[in-house]
Amino acid sequence: MSLAQKHILLGISGGIAAYKTATLARLLSKAGATVKVVMTKGGQAFITPLTFQALTGEPVLTELLDPEHEAAMGHIELARWADLIVIAPASANVIARLASGRADDLLTTLCLASDSPLALAPAMNQQMWSQATTTDNIASLKERGVMMFGPAEGDQACGDVGLGRMREPQDLFTDIENHFNTGVLAGQKVLVTAGPTREPIDPVRFLTNRSSGKMGFAVARAAVEAGATVTLVAGPVHQDTPRSVKRINVETAEEMYQAVMTEAQDSDIFIATAAVGDYRIANKKDHKIKKTDGKLHLDLELNKDILASVAQLDAGPFTVGFAAETRDMEHYARDKLVRKKLDMIAANPVGNGKGFDQPDNSLHVYWPDGEQEFPVMHKGKLARHLIDTIAQIKAS
Ligand code: PMT
């Protein structure tokens, strides 16, 4: 499972094991994750922020009320940024503060402000670990969905032997990998196109269509939730980039073709949700076309078919097309499935307030020896059903 593009917030509280977290930060960065480190005062007593800055290439954050940091990425934004928060070492003190919902420094405030998964790697003396208060705090945090990575058993820095050691960096790295390794598309690389394309007529005008990007962005989001590493090639739309997605913005069908062909060879699944302009202007003008009394003729020429080009690649990805139809949906969708040599096609009725720019949609999905219909529902939910179907058919 690749951690590429994953956003990991590494919290470091006060404990001698903090020096081992440097190795964990290095392993995560090497695996392609973006790692941002937040340190408590106690953490800084054991290892310096500079060490983590050098290892992650990111500024290390220590203060809650830091005007410079709030101007760049505020603590609320940072809380939303993380795909996973890992506190290693998690001292008895930080565990107690988290259990009681305190927000008295940057790290505990971030945890309280975030709905990202939180994992703790406890590290403390074996007596502190077995205290009833610690046991109660751990039980209450677990009940709220907080994951515990450890502790391990063995020699302790204080000379004691027992349960309470922080797990070794390589073990914590595996715990983190396993966390991301649970969805139906875990470890797979998914390439998605979304939105419309714009075909310029002159410097101020263009041909386009009504696609908002909602469906394609929902598909990208659902693929991330299913554990995939996702690249999204997006036409001009006003949609927020889903968390952990690598987004490539394009404008014309030709730009979308170039971006997709560069990424496709390295993808396991390609999902073509974009409404690509079939034609571009053959006689595009360098200057604004002036109004005249007569008729204006625009010559159109065919754009390359991105979906068909990907489907033709040797050892290319599992290729899923969309079909936007105003009539005879099954006939046209099945025709595209066969003609473009696709693995699957998701057909949706469009026009008359359906499909384009709507929050809801319906899909009828066809593959060579099967089909599945999904009634009208929110595009987010629909995208999750589509991803499950793709995972199931690809694996069969
Ligand atoms: O973006 P929204 O507002 O949420 O709307 C979603 C949607 C209706 C745009 C989406 O659900 C959808 O149907 N997308 C495909 C639209 C489309 O262009 O369909 P088509 O039947 O014309 O094309 C068939 C397939 O070929 C599509 O996968 C398309 O991406 C692909 N194609 C088409 C032309 C081209 N030159 N290259 C392509 O890859």
JSON list of N, CA and C and ligand atoms in Angstrom, two decimals, residues 193-196 209-216 253 270 272-278 303-308 320-325 336 340 345-346 348 350 354-358 361 363 379, ligand 1:
[
{"chain": "A", "resi": 193, "resn": "THR", "atom": "N", "xyz": [-11.47, 11.50, -14.60]},
{"chain": "A", "resi": 193, "resn": "THR", "atom": "CA", "xyz": [-11.65, 12.81, -15.25]},
{"chain": "A", "resi": 193, "resn": "THR", "atom": "C", "xyz": [-13.00, 13.37, -14.80]},
{"chain": "A", "resi": 194, "resn": "ALA", "atom": "N", "xyz": [-13.08, 14.71, -14.75]},
{"chain": "A", "resi": 194, "resn": "ALA", "atom": "CA", "xyz": [-14.31, 15.34, -14.27]},
{"chain": "A", "resi": 194, "resn": "ALA", "atom": "C", "xyz": [-14.51, 16.69, -14.94]},
{"chain": "A", "resi": 195, "resn": "GLY", "atom": "N", "xyz": [-15.78, 17.10, -14.98]},
{"chain": "A", "resi": 195, "resn": "GLY", "atom": "CA", "xyz": [-16.10, 18.44, -15.45]},
{"chain": "A", "resi": 195, "resn": "GLY", "atom": "C", "xyz": [-16.18, 18.52, -16.97]},
{"chain": "A", "resi": 196, "resn": "PRO", "atom": "N", "xyz": [-16.36, 19.73, -17.46]},
{"chain": "A", "resi": 196, "resn": "PRO", "atom": "CA", "xyz": [-16.45, 19.95, -18.91]},
{"chain": "A", "resi": 196, "resn": "PRO", "atom": "C", "xyz": [-15.08, 20.26, -19.48]},
{"chain": "A", "resi": 209, "resn": "ASN", "atom": "N", "xyz": [-20.01, 22.74, -22.12]},
{"chain": "A", "resi": 209, "resn": "ASN", "atom": "CA", "xyz": [-21.27, 22.06, -21.80]},
{"chain": "A", "resi": 209, "resn": "ASN", "atom": "C", "xyz": [-21.62, 22.29, -20.34]},
{"chain": "A", "resi": 210, "resn": "ARG", "atom": "N", "xyz": [-22.68, 21.68, -19.88]},
{"chain": "A", "resi": 210, "resn": "ARG", "atom": "CA", "xyz": [-23.23, 22.00, -18.55]},
{"chain": "A", "resi": 210, "resn": "ARG", "atom": "C", "xyz": [-22.62, 21.22, -17.40]},
{"chain": "A", "resi": 211, "resn": "SER", "atom": "N", "xyz": [-21.58, 20.45, -17.64]},
{"chain": "A", "resi": 211, "resn": "SER", "atom": "CA", "xyz": [-21.03, 19.63, -16.55]},
{"chain": "A", "resi": 211, "resn": "SER", "atom": "C", "xyz": [-20.45, 20.52, -15.44]},
{"chain": "A", "resi": 212, "resn": "SER", "atom": "N", "xyz": [-20.82, 20.19, -14.20]},
{"chain": "A", "resi": 212, "resn": "SER", "atom": "CA", "xyz": [-20.35, 20.96, -13.03]},
{"chain": "A", "resi": 212, "resn": "SER", "atom": "C", "xyz": [-19.13, 20.33, -12.37]},
{"chain": "A", "resi": 213, "resn": "GLY", "atom": "N", "xyz": [-18.88, 19.05, -12.70]},
{"chain": "A", "resi": 213, "resn": "GLY", "atom": "CA", "xyz": [-17.80, 18.32, -12.03]},
{"chain": "A", "resi": 213, "resn": "GLY", "atom": "C", "xyz": [-18.26, 17.57, -10.79]},
{"chain": "A", "resi": 214, "resn": "LYS", "atom": "N", "xyz": [-19.54, 17.76, -10.39]},
{"chain": "A", "resi": 214, "resn": "LYS", "atom": "CA", "xyz": [-20.00, 17.14, -9.12]},
{"chain": "A", "resi": 214, "resn": "LYS", "atom": "C", "xyz": [-19.84, 15.62, -9.15]},
{"chain": "A", "resi": 215, "resn": "MET", "atom": "N", "xyz": [-20.25, 15.00, -10.26]},
{"chain": "A", "resi": 215, "resn": "MET", "atom": "CA", "xyz": [-20.20, 13.53, -10.33]},
{"chain": "A", "resi": 215, "resn": "MET", "atom": "C", "xyz": [-18.74, 13.04, -10.27]},
{"chain": "A", "resi": 216, "resn": "GLY", "atom": "N", "xyz": [-17.90, 13.66, -11.09]},
{"chain": "A", "resi": 216, "resn": "GLY", "atom": "CA", "xyz": [-16.49, 13.22, -11.15]},
{"chain": "A", "resi": 216, "resn": "GLY", "atom": "C", "xyz": [-15.76, 13.42, -9.84]},
{"chain": "A", "resi": 253, "resn": "ALA", "atom": "N", "xyz": [-10.01, 19.76, -24.46]},
{"chain": "A", "resi": 253, "resn": "ALA", "atom": "CA", "xyz": [-10.01, 18.30, -24.58]},
{"chain": "A", "resi": 253, "resn": "ALA", "atom": "C", "xyz": [-8.58, 17.80, -24.87]},
{"chain": "A", "resi": 270, "resn": "PHE", "atom": "N", "xyz": [-9.20, 3.54, -14.66]},
{"chain": "A", "resi": 270, "resn": "PHE", "atom": "CA", "xyz": [-9.48, 4.86, -15.25]},
{"chain": "A", "resi": 270, "resn": "PHE", "atom": "C", "xyz": [-10.99, 5.05, -15.30]},
{"chain": "A", "resi": 272, "resn": "ALA", "atom": "N", "xyz": [-13.81, 7.69, -16.61]},
{"chain": "A", "resi": 272, "resn": "ALA", "atom": "CA", "xyz": [-13.97, 8.88, -17.45]},
{"chain": "A", "resi": 272, "resn": "ALA", "atom": "C", "xyz": [-15.33, 9.51, -17.20]},
{"chain": "A", "resi": 273, "resn": "THR", "atom": "N", "xyz": [-15.37, 10.38, -16.19]},
{"chain": "A", "resi": 273, "resn": "THR", "atom": "CA", "xyz": [-16.64, 11.03, -15.83]},
{"chain": "A", "resi": 273, "resn": "THR", "atom": "C", "xyz": [-16.81, 12.37, -16.55]},
{"chain": "A", "resi": 274, "resn": "ALA", "atom": "N", "xyz": [-15.72, 12.87, -17.12]},
{"chain": "A", "resi": 274, "resn": "ALA", "atom": "CA", "xyz": [-15.76, 14.20, -17.75]},
{"chain": "A", "resi": 274, "resn": "ALA", "atom": "C", "xyz": [-16.68, 14.22, -18.97]},
{"chain": "A", "resi": 275, "resn": "ALA", "atom": "N", "xyz": [-17.29, 15.38, -19.17]},
{"chain": "A", "resi": 275, "resn": "ALA", "atom": "CA", "xyz": [-18.05, 15.61, -20.39]},
{"chain": "A", "resi": 275, "resn": "ALA", "atom": "C", "xyz": [-17.09, 16.32, -21.36]},
{"chain": "A", "resi": 276, "resn": "VAL", "atom": "N", "xyz": [-16.37, 15.50, -22.11]},
{"chain": "A", "resi": 276, "resn": "VAL", "atom": "CA", "xyz": [-15.31, 16.04, -22.99]},
{"chain": "A", "resi": 276, "resn": "VAL", "atom": "C", "xyz": [-15.96, 16.57, -24.27]},
{"chain": "A", "resi": 277, "resn": "GLY", "atom": "N", "xyz": [-15.52, 17.74, -24.70]},
{"chain": "A", "resi": 277, "resn": "GLY", "atom": "CA", "xyz": [-16.04, 18.28, -25.96]},
{"chain": "A", "resi": 277, "resn": "GLY", "atom": "C", "xyz": [-15.66, 17.35, -27.11]},
{"chain": "A", "resi": 278, "resn": "ASP", "atom": "N", "xyz": [-16.64, 16.87, -27.86]},
{"chain": "A", "resi": 278, "resn": "ASP", "atom": "CA", "xyz": [-16.34, 15.98, -28.98]},
{"chain": "A", "resi": 278, "resn": "ASP", "atom": "C", "xyz": [-15.61, 16.74, -30.10]},
{"chain": "A", "resi": 303, "resn": "ASN", "atom": "N", "xyz": [-12.28, 16.02, -31.73]},
{"chain": "A", "resi": 303, "resn": "ASN", "atom": "CA", "xyz": [-11.22, 15.85, -30.73]},
{"chain": "A", "resi": 303, "resn": "ASN", "atom": "C", "xyz": [-10.86, 14.37, -30.61]},
{"chain": "A", "resi": 304, "resn": "LYS", "atom": "N", "xyz": [-9.68, 14.12, -30.05]},
{"chain": "A", "resi": 304, "resn": "LYS", "atom": "CA", "xyz": [-9.32, 12.71, -29.80]},
{"chain": "A", "resi": 304, "resn": "LYS", "atom": "C", "xyz": [-10.25, 12.14, -28.73]},
{"chain": "A", "resi": 305, "resn": "ASP", "atom": "N", "xyz": [-10.58, 10.86, -28.87]},
{"chain": "A", "resi": 305, "resn": "ASP", "atom": "CA", "xyz": [-11.40, 10.22, -27.85]},
{"chain": "A", "resi": 305, "resn": "ASP", "atom": "C", "xyz": [-10.47, 9.69, -26.74]},
{"chain": "A", "resi": 306, "resn": "ILE", "atom": "N", "xyz": [-10.52, 10.35, -25.60]},
{"chain": "A", "resi": 306, "resn": "ILE", "atom": "CA", "xyz": [-9.60, 10.02, -24.50]},
{"chain": "A", "resi": 306, "resn": "ILE", "atom": "C", "xyz": [-9.88, 8.62, -23.98]},
{"chain": "A", "resi": 307, "resn": "LEU", "atom": "N", "xyz": [-11.15, 8.34, -23.76]},
{"chain": "A", "resi": 307, "resn": "LEU", "atom": "CA", "xyz": [-11.56, 7.04, -23.20]},
{"chain": "A", "resi": 307, "resn": "LEU", "atom": "C", "xyz": [-11.12, 5.89, -24.09]},
{"chain": "A", "resi": 308, "resn": "ALA", "atom": "N", "xyz": [-11.41, 6.02, -25.38]},
{"chain": "A", "resi": 308, "resn": "ALA", "atom": "CA", "xyz": [-11.05, 4.94, -26.32]},
{"chain": "A", "resi": 308, "resn": "ALA", "atom": "C", "xyz": [-9.52, 4.78, -26.39]},
{"chain": "A", "resi": 320, "resn": "VAL", "atom": "N", "xyz": [-13.36, 2.50, -17.28]},
{"chain": "A", "resi": 320, "resn": "VAL", "atom": "CA", "xyz": [-14.80, 2.71, -17.06]},
{"chain": "A", "resi": 320, "resn": "VAL", "atom": "C", "xyz": [-15.21, 4.02, -17.74]},
{"chain": "A", "resi": 321, "resn": "GLY", "atom": "N", "xyz": [-16.15, 3.92, -18.68]},
{"chain": "A", "resi": 321, "resn": "GLY", "atom": "CA", "xyz": [-16.66, 5.12, -19.33]},
{"chain": "A", "resi": 321, "resn": "GLY", "atom": "C", "xyz": [-17.97, 5.54, -18.72]},
{"chain": "A", "resi": 322, "resn": "PHE", "atom": "N", "xyz": [-18.38, 6.76, -19.01]},
{"chain": "A", "resi": 322, "resn": "PHE", "atom": "CA", "xyz": [-19.73, 7.22, -18.67]},
{"chain": "A", "resi": 322, "resn": "PHE", "atom": "C", "xyz": [-20.46, 7.42, -20.00]},
{"chain": "A", "resi": 323, "resn": "ALA", "atom": "N", "xyz": [-21.76, 7.29, -19.98]},
{"chain": "A", "resi": 323, "resn": "ALA", "atom": "CA", "xyz": [-22.55, 7.61, -21.17]},
{"chain": "A", "resi": 323, "resn": "ALA", "atom": "C", "xyz": [-23.67, 8.53, -20.75]},
{"chain": "A", "resi": 324, "resn": "ALA", "atom": "N", "xyz": [-23.68, 9.73, -21.30]},
{"chain": "A", "resi": 324, "resn": "ALA", "atom": "CA", "xyz": [-24.74, 10.70, -21.01]},
{"chain": "A", "resi": 324, "resn": "ALA", "atom": "C", "xyz": [-25.71, 10.66, -22.17]},
{"chain": "A", "resi": 325, "resn": "GLU", "atom": "N", "xyz": [-26.92, 10.19, -21.92]},
{"chain": "A", "resi": 325, "resn": "GLU", "atom": "CA", "xyz": [-27.86, 9.98, -23.03]},
{"chain": "A", "resi": 325, "resn": "GLU", "atom": "C", "xyz": [-29.21, 10.65, -22.77]},
{"chain": "A", "resi": 336, "resn": "LYS", "atom": "N", "xyz": [-21.28, 1.92, -26.87]},
{"chain": "A", "resi": 336, "resn": "LYS", "atom": "CA", "xyz": [-19.99, 2.53, -26.46]},
{"chain": "A", "resi": 336, "resn": "LYS", "atom": "C", "xyz": [-19.12, 1.50, -25.76]},
{"chain": "A", "resi": 340, "resn": "LYS", "atom": "N", "xyz": [-15.80, 1.06, -27.92]},
{"chain": "A", "resi": 340, "resn": "LYS", "atom": "CA", "xyz": [-14.59, 1.65, -27.34]},
{"chain": "A", "resi": 340, "resn": "LYS", "atom": "C", "xyz": [-13.78, 0.60, -26.56]},
{"chain": "A", "resi": 345, "resn": "ILE", "atom": "N", "xyz": [-19.32, 0.49, -18.39]},
{"chain": "A", "resi": 345, "resn": "ILE", "atom": "CA", "xyz": [-19.83, 1.83, -18.71]},
{"chain": "A", "resi": 345, "resn": "ILE", "atom": "C", "xyz": [-20.97, 2.16, -17.75]},
{"chain": "A", "resi": 346, "resn": "ALA", "atom": "N", "xyz": [-20.97, 3.42, -17.27]},
{"chain": "A", "resi": 346, "resn": "ALA", "atom": "CA", "xyz": [-22.01, 3.89, -16.35]},
{"chain": "A", "resi": 346, "resn": "ALA", "atom": "C", "xyz": [-22.87, 4.89, -17.13]},
{"chain": "A", "resi": 348, "resn": "ASN", "atom": "N", "xyz": [-26.06, 7.42, -17.69]},
{"chain": "A", "resi": 348, "resn": "ASN", "atom": "CA", "xyz": [-27.05, 8.24, -16.95]},
{"chain": "A", "resi": 348, "resn": "ASN", "atom": "C", "xyz": [-27.92, 9.03, -17.92]},
{"chain": "A", "resi": 350, "resn": "VAL", "atom": "N", "xyz": [-29.68, 12.22, -19.20]},
{"chain": "A", "resi": 350, "resn": "VAL", "atom": "CA", "xyz": [-29.38, 13.65, -19.02]},
{"chain": "A", "resi": 350, "resn": "VAL", "atom": "C", "xyz": [-30.40, 14.51, -19.79]},
{"chain": "A", "resi": 354, "resn": "LYS", "atom": "N", "xyz": [-31.93, 16.57, -15.58]},
{"chain": "A", "resi": 354, "resn": "LYS", "atom": "CA", "xyz": [-31.29, 15.34, -15.07]},
{"chain": "A", "resi": 354, "resn": "LYS", "atom": "C", "xyz": [-29.78, 15.36, -15.35]},
{"chain": "A", "resi": 355, "resn": "GLY", "atom": "N", "xyz": [-29.03, 14.72, -14.47]},
{"chain": "A", "resi": 355, "resn": "GLY", "atom": "CA", "xyz": [-27.60, 14.48, -14.70]},
{"chain": "A", "resi": 355, "resn": "GLY", "atom": "C", "xyz": [-26.73, 15.69, -14.47]},
{"chain": "A", "resi": 356, "resn": "PHE", "atom": "N", "xyz": [-26.64, 16.54, -15.49]},
{"chain": "A", "resi": 356, "resn": "PHE", "atom": "CA", "xyz": [-25.73, 17.69, -15.43]},
{"chain": "A", "resi": 356, "resn": "PHE", "atom": "C", "xyz": [-26.10, 18.66, -14.32]},
{"chain": "A", "resi": 357, "resn": "ASP", "atom": "N", "xyz": [-25.09, 19.01, -13.51]},
{"chain": "A", "resi": 357, "resn": "ASP", "atom": "CA", "xyz": [-25.19, 20.08, -12.50]},
{"chain": "A", "resi": 357, "resn": "ASP", "atom": "C", "xyz": [-26.25, 19.82, -11.43]},
{"chain": "A", "resi": 358, "resn": "GLN", "atom": "N", "xyz": [-26.71, 18.60, -11.27]},
{"chain": "A", "resi": 358, "resn": "GLN", "atom": "CA", "xyz": [-27.69, 18.26, -10.24]},
{"chain": "A", "resi": 358, "resn": "GLN", "atom": "C", "xyz": [-26.98, 17.64, -9.05]},
{"chain": "A", "resi": 361, "resn": "ASN", "atom": "N", "xyz": [-28.32, 11.90, -8.98]},
{"chain": "A", "resi": 361, "resn": "ASN", "atom": "CA", "xyz": [-28.18, 11.28, -10.30]},
{"chain": "A", "resi": 361, "resn": "ASN", "atom": "C", "xyz": [-28.61, 9.81, -10.17]},
{"chain": "A", "resi": 363, "resn": "LEU", "atom": "N", "xyz": [-27.72, 5.85, -12.10]},
{"chain": "A", "resi": 363, "resn": "LEU", "atom": "CA", "xyz": [-26.77, 5.20, -13.03]},
{"chain": "A", "resi": 363, "resn": "LEU", "atom": "C", "xyz": [-27.25, 3.80, -13.38]},
{"chain": "A", "resi": 379, "resn": "LYS", "atom": "N", "xyz": [-25.17, 12.24, -5.47]},
{"chain": "A", "resi": 379, "resn": "LYS", "atom": "CA", "xyz": [-24.00, 11.80, -6.26]},
{"chain": "A", "resi": 379, "resn": "LYS", "atom": "C", "xyz": [-22.90, 11.19, -5.39]},
{"chain": "B", "resi": 1, "resn": "PMT", "atom": "O1", "xyz": [-20.43, 17.07, -13.90]},
{"chain": "B", "resi": 1, "resn": "PMT", "atom": "P1", "xyz": [-21.87, 16.92, -13.45]},
{"chain": "B", "resi": 1, "resn": "PMT", "atom": "O2", "xyz": [-22.62, 18.21, -13.56]},
{"chain": "B", "resi": 1, "resn": "PMT", "atom": "O3", "xyz": [-21.99, 16.29, -12.09]},
{"chain": "B", "resi": 1, "resn": "PMT", "atom": "O4", "xyz": [-22.60, 15.94, -14.49]},
{"chain": "B", "resi": 1, "resn": "PMT", "atom": "C1", "xyz": [-22.21, 14.60, -14.55]},
{"chain": "B", "resi": 1, "resn": "PMT", "atom": "C2", "xyz": [-22.20, 14.08, -15.99]},
{"chain": "B", "resi": 1, "resn": "PMT", "atom": "C3", "xyz": [-23.64, 14.04, -16.50]},
{"chain": "B", "resi": 1, "resn": "PMT", "atom": "C4", "xyz": [-21.35, 14.97, -16.89]},
{"chain": "B", "resi": 1, "resn": "PMT", "atom": "C5", "xyz": [-21.58, 12.63, -15.92]},
{"chain": "B", "resi": 1, "resn": "PMT", "atom": "O5", "xyz": [-22.39, 11.81, -15.11]},
{"chain": "B", "resi": 1, "resn": "PMT", "atom": "C6", "xyz": [-21.46, 12.03, -17.31]},
{"chain": "B", "resi": 1, "resn": "PMT", "atom": "O6", "xyz": [-22.38, 11.44, -17.86]},
{"chain": "B", "resi": 1, "resn": "PMT", "atom": "N1", "xyz": [-20.26, 12.15, -17.93]},
{"chain": "B", "resi": 1, "resn": "PMT", "atom": "C7", "xyz": [-19.98, 11.73, -19.30]},
{"chain": "B", "resi": 1, "resn": "PMT", "atom": "C8", "xyz": [-20.48, 12.80, -20.22]},
{"chain": "B", "resi": 1, "resn": "PMT", "atom": "C9", "xyz": [-20.16, 12.51, -21.68]},
{"chain": "B", "resi": 1, "resn": "PMT", "atom": "O7", "xyz": [-19.42, 13.20, -22.27]},
{"chain": "B", "resi": 1, "resn": "PMT", "atom": "O8", "xyz": [-20.74, 11.42, -22.15]},
{"chain": "B", "resi": 1, "resn": "PMT", "atom": "P2", "xyz": [-20.56, 10.90, -23.68]},
{"chain": "B", "resi": 1, "resn": "PMT", "atom": "O9", "xyz": [-21.60, 9.85, -23.78]},
{"chain": "B", "resi": 1, "resn": "PMT", "atom": "O10", "xyz": [-20.58, 12.05, -24.62]},
{"chain": "B", "resi": 1, "resn": "PMT", "atom": "O11", "xyz": [-19.11, 10.29, -23.69]},
{"chain": "B", "resi": 1, "resn": "PMT", "atom": "C10", "xyz": [-18.86, 8.90, -23.45]},
{"chain": "B", "resi": 1, "resn": "PMT", "atom": "C11", "xyz": [-17.59, 8.73, -22.69]},
{"chain": "B", "resi": 1, "resn": "PMT", "atom": "O12", "xyz": [-16.48, 9.08, -23.50]},
{"chain": "B", "resi": 1, "resn": "PMT", "atom": "C12", "xyz": [-17.45, 9.54, -21.41]},
{"chain": "B", "resi": 1, "resn": "PMT", "atom": "O13", "xyz": [-16.86, 8.73, -20.44]},
{"chain": "B", "resi": 1, "resn": "PMT", "atom": "C13", "xyz": [-16.50, 10.67, -21.81]},
{"chain": "B", "resi": 1, "resn": "PMT", "atom": "O14", "xyz": [-15.72, 11.11, -20.71]},
{"chain": "B", "resi": 1, "resn": "PMT", "atom": "C14", "xyz": [-15.64, 10.00, -22.86]},
{"chain": "B", "resi": 1, "resn": "PMT", "atom": "N2", "xyz": [-15.09, 10.88, -23.89]},
{"chain": "B", "resi": 1, "resn": "PMT", "atom": "C15", "xyz": [-15.90, 11.53, -24.77]},
{"chain": "B", "resi": 1, "resn": "PMT", "atom": "C16", "xyz": [-15.35, 12.29, -25.76]},
{"chain": "B", "resi": 1, "resn": "PMT", "atom": "C17", "xyz": [-13.96, 12.40, -25.87]},
{"chain": "B", "resi": 1, "resn": "PMT", "atom": "N3", "xyz": [-13.39, 13.13, -26.81]},
{"chain": "B", "resi": 1, "resn": "PMT", "atom": "N4", "xyz": [-13.18, 11.75, -25.00]},
{"chain": "B", "resi": 1, "resn": "PMT", "atom": "C18", "xyz": [-13.73, 11.00, -24.03]},
{"chain": "B", "resi": 1, "resn": "PMT", "atom": "O15", "xyz": [-12.99, 10.42, -23.22]}
]
